[in-house]
Short mmCIF file of C-alpha atoms in Angstrom, two decimals:
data_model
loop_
_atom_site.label_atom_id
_atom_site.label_comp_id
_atom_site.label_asym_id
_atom_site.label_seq_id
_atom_site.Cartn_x
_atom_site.Cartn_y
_atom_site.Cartn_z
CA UNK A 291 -15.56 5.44 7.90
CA UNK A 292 -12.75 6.65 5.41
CA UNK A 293 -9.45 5.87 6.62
CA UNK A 294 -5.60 6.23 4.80
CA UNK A 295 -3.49 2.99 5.80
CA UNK A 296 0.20 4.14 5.72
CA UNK A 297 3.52 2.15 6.43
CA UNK A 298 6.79 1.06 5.04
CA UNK A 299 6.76 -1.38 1.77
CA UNK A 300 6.10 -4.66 3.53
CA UNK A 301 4.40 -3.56 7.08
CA UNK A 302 1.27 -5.07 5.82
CA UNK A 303 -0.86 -2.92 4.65
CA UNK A 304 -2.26 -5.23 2.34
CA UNK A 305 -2.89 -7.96 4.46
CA UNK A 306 -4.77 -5.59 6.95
CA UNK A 307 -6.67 -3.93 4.43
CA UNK A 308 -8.00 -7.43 3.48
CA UNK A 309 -8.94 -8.18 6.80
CA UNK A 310 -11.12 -4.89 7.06
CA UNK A 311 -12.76 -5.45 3.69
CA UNK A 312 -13.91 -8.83 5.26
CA UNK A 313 -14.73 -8.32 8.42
CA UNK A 314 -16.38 -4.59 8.30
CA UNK A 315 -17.33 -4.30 4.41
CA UNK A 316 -15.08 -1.57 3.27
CA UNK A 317 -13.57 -1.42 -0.18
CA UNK A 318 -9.85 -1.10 -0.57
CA UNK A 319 -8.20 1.47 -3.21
CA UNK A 320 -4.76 0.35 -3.34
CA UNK A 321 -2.67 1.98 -5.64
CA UNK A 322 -0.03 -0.44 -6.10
CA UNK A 323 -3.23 -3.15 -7.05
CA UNK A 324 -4.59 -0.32 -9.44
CA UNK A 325 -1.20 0.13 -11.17
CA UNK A 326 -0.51 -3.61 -11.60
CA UNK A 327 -4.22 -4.32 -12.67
CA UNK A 328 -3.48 -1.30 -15.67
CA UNK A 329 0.33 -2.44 -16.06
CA UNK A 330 -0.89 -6.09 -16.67
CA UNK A 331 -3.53 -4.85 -19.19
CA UNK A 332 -1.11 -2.68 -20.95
CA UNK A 333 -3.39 0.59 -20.06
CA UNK A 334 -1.68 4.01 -20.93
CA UNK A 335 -1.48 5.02 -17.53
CA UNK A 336 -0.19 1.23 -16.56
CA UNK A 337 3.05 1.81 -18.65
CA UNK A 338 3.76 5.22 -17.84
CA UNK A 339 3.76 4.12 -14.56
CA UNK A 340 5.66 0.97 -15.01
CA UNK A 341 8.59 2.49 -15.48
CA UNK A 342 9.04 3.86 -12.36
CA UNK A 343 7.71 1.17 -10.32
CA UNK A 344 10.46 -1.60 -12.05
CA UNK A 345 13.69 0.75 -10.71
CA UNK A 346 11.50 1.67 -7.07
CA UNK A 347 11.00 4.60 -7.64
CA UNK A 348 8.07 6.64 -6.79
CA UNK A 349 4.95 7.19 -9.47
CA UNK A 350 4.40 10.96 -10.27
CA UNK A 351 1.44 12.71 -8.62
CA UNK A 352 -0.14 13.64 -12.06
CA UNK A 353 -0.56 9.62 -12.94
CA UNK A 354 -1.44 8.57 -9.30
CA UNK A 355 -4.04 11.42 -8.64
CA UNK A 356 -5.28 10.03 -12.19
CA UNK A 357 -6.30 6.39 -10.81
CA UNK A 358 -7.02 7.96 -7.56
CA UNK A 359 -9.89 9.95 -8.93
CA UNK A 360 -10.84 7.65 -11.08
CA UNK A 361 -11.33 5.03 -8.15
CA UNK A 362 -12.77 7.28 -5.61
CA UNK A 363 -15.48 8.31 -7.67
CA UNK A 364 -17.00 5.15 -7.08
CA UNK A 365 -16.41 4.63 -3.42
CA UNK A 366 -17.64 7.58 -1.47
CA UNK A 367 -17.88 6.42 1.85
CA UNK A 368 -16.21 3.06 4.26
CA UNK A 369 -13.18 3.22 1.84
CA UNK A 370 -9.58 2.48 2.63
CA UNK A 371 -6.55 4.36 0.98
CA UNK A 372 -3.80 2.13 0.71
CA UNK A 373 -0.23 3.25 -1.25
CA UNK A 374 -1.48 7.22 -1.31
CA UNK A 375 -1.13 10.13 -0.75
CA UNK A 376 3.44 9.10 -0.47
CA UNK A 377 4.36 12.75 0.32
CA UNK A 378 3.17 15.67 1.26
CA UNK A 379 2.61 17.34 -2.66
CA UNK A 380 0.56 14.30 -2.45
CA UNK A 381 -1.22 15.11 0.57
CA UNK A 382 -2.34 18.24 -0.53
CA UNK A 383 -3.50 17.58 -3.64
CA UNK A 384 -5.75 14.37 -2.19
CA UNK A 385 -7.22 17.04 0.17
CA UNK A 386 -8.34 19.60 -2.93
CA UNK A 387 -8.97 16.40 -4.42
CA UNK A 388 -11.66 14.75 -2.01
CA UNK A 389 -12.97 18.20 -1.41
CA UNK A 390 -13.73 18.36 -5.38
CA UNK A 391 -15.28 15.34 -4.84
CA UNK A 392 -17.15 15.81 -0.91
CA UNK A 393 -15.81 13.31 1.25
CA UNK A 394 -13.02 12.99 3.66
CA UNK A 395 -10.87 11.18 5.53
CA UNK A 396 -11.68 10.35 9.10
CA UNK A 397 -8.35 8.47 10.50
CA UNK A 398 -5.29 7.80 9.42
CA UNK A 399 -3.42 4.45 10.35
CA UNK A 400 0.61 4.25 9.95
CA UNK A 401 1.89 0.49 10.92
CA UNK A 402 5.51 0.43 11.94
CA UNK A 403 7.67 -2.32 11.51
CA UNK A 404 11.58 -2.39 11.87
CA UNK A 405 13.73 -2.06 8.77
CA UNK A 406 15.63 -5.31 8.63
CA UNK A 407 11.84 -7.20 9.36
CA UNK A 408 10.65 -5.25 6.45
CA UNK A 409 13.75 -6.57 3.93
CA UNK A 410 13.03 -10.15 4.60
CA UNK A 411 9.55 -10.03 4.40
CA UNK A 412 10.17 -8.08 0.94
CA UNK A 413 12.80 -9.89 -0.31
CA UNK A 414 11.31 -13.56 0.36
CA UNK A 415 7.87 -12.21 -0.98
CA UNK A 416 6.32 -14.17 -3.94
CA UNK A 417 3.11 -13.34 -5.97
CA UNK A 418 1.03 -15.47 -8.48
CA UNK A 419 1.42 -13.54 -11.75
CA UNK A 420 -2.55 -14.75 -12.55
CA UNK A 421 -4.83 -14.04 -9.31
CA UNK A 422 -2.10 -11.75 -7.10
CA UNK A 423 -2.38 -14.61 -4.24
CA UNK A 424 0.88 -13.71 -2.11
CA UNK A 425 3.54 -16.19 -0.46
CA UNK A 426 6.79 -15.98 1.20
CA UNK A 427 9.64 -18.34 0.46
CA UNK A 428 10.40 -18.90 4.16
CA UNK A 429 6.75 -18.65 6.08
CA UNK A 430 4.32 -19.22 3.50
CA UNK A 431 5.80 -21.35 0.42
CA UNK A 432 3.64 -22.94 -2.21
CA UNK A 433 3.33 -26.77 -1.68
CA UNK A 434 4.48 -26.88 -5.21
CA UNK A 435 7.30 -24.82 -5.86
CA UNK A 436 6.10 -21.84 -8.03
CA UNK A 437 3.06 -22.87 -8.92
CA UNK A 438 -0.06 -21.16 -7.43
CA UNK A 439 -1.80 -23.29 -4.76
CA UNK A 440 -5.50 -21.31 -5.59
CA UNK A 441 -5.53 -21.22 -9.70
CA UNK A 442 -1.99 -22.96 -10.64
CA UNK A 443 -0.65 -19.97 -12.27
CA UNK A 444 3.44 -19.14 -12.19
CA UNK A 445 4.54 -17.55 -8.96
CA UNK A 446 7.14 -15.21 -9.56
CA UNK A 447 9.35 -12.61 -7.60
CA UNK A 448 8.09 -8.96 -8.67
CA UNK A 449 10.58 -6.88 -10.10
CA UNK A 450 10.15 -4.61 -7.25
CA UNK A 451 10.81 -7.26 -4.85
CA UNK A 452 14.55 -7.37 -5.57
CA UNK A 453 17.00 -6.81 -2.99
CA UNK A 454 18.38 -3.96 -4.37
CA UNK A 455 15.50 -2.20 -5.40
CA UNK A 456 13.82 -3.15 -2.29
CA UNK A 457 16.38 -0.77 -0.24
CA UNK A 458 15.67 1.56 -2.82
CA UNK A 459 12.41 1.81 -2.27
CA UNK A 460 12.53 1.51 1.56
CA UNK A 461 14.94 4.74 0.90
CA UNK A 462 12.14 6.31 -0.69
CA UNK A 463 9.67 6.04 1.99
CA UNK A 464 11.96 7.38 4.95
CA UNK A 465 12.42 10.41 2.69
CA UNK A 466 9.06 11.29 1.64
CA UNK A 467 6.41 9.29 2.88
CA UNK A 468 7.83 9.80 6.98
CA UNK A 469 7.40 13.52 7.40
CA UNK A 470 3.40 12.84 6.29
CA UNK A 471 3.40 11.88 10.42
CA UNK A 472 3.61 15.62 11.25
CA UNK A 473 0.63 16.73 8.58
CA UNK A 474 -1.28 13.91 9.62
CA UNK A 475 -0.73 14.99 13.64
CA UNK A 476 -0.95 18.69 12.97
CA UNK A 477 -4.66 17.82 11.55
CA UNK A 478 -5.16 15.36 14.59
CA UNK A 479 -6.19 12.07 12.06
CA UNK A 480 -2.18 10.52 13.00
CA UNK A 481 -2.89 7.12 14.78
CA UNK A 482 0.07 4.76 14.98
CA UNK A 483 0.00 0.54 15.04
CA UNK A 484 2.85 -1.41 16.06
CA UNK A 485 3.00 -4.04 13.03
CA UNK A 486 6.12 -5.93 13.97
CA UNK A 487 3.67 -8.80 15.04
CA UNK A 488 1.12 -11.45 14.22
CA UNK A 489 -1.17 -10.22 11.37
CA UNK A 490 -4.25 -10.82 13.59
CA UNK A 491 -2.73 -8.75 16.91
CA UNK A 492 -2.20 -5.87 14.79
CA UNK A 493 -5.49 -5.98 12.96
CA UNK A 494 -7.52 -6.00 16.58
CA UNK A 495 -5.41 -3.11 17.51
CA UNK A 496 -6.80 -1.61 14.41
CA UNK A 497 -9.92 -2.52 14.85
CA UNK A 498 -10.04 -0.47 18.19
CA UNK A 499 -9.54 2.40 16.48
CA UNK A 500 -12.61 2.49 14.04
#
């Protein structure tokens, strides 16, 4: 199965996306992962698209469709899209894309989670700058403090994490990523997932729906 995993910045997408590579063997093509794998080695498209990521804003659809192709090639079936299509341009141009390639998409999974949820999850996040292993300064803190409890690298706050770029970003999705809810309905793939709660109720409430 082929599914698109939308939500807010924070809502967990990542964390979910894990738990369905483990547990049913998909592959996950994140976008955000893609662009900080290229940004951290200093790829073309990596800096072109660093520059928007740093202020929050959104990547344009030439450099995302880029990686997107790119990544898709190689996974033609039990894939998840995480971090794409953000708009409906987007939308569009993934559907000439995967017809280019043959495959579709069969469901499409947004997680909801309240705004002020979202800014402390956001805000609080912290990332290991070697292996991308993810704490939180307030639920999940390193035992010692910013230093990576799998490899020892330096855990930092990504410059996307900020406060104020995090409300930009959250902007950013109400304005373009929300209205993909009618597409997605009007095509009848829209499922919705309440993700205010514990990582594991929300993935079996996934899980129901593959």
């Amino acid at each position: 199965m082929n599914i698109i995993l939308f939500g807010p910045p924070g809502s967990g997408k990542g964390t979910q996306s894990t738990l369905l590579v483990k547990t049913l063997g998909m592959r996950q093509v994140s976008t955000g992962d893609l662009f900080r794998e290229a940004i951290k080695n200093k790829t073309s498209v990596g800096l072109r698209a660093k520059q928007y990521m740093d202020l929050g804003n959104l990547v344009p659809d030439s450099i995302v469709l880029e990686m997107v192709e790119e990544n898709l090639k190689g996974a033609p079936s039990n894939f998840i899209l995480d971090g794409f299509p953000r708009n409906l341009e987007q939308a569009n141009s993934l559907d000439l894309l995967l017809k280019k390639i043959g495959i579709g998409i069969d469901k499409v999974i947004f997680l909801e989670v309240d705004k002020k949820d979202l800014i402390k999850r956001l805000v609080g996040r912290r990332v290991c700058s070697q292996c991308g292993s993810v704490y939180h300064v307030v639920t999940k803190p390193c035992s010692i403090d910013k230093v990576c409890d799998s490899c020892g690298g330096a855990v930092i706050q990504r410059a996307d994490d900020s406060e104020e770029v995090v409300l930009s970003r959250l902007d950013v999705y109400e304005q373009y990523t929300s209205p993909l809810r009618g597409y997605y309905k009007s095509l009848g793939k829209y499922n919705e997932v309440n993700g205010n709660r514990n990582p594991t109720d929300v993935f079996e409430d996934i899980k129901k729906l593959m």
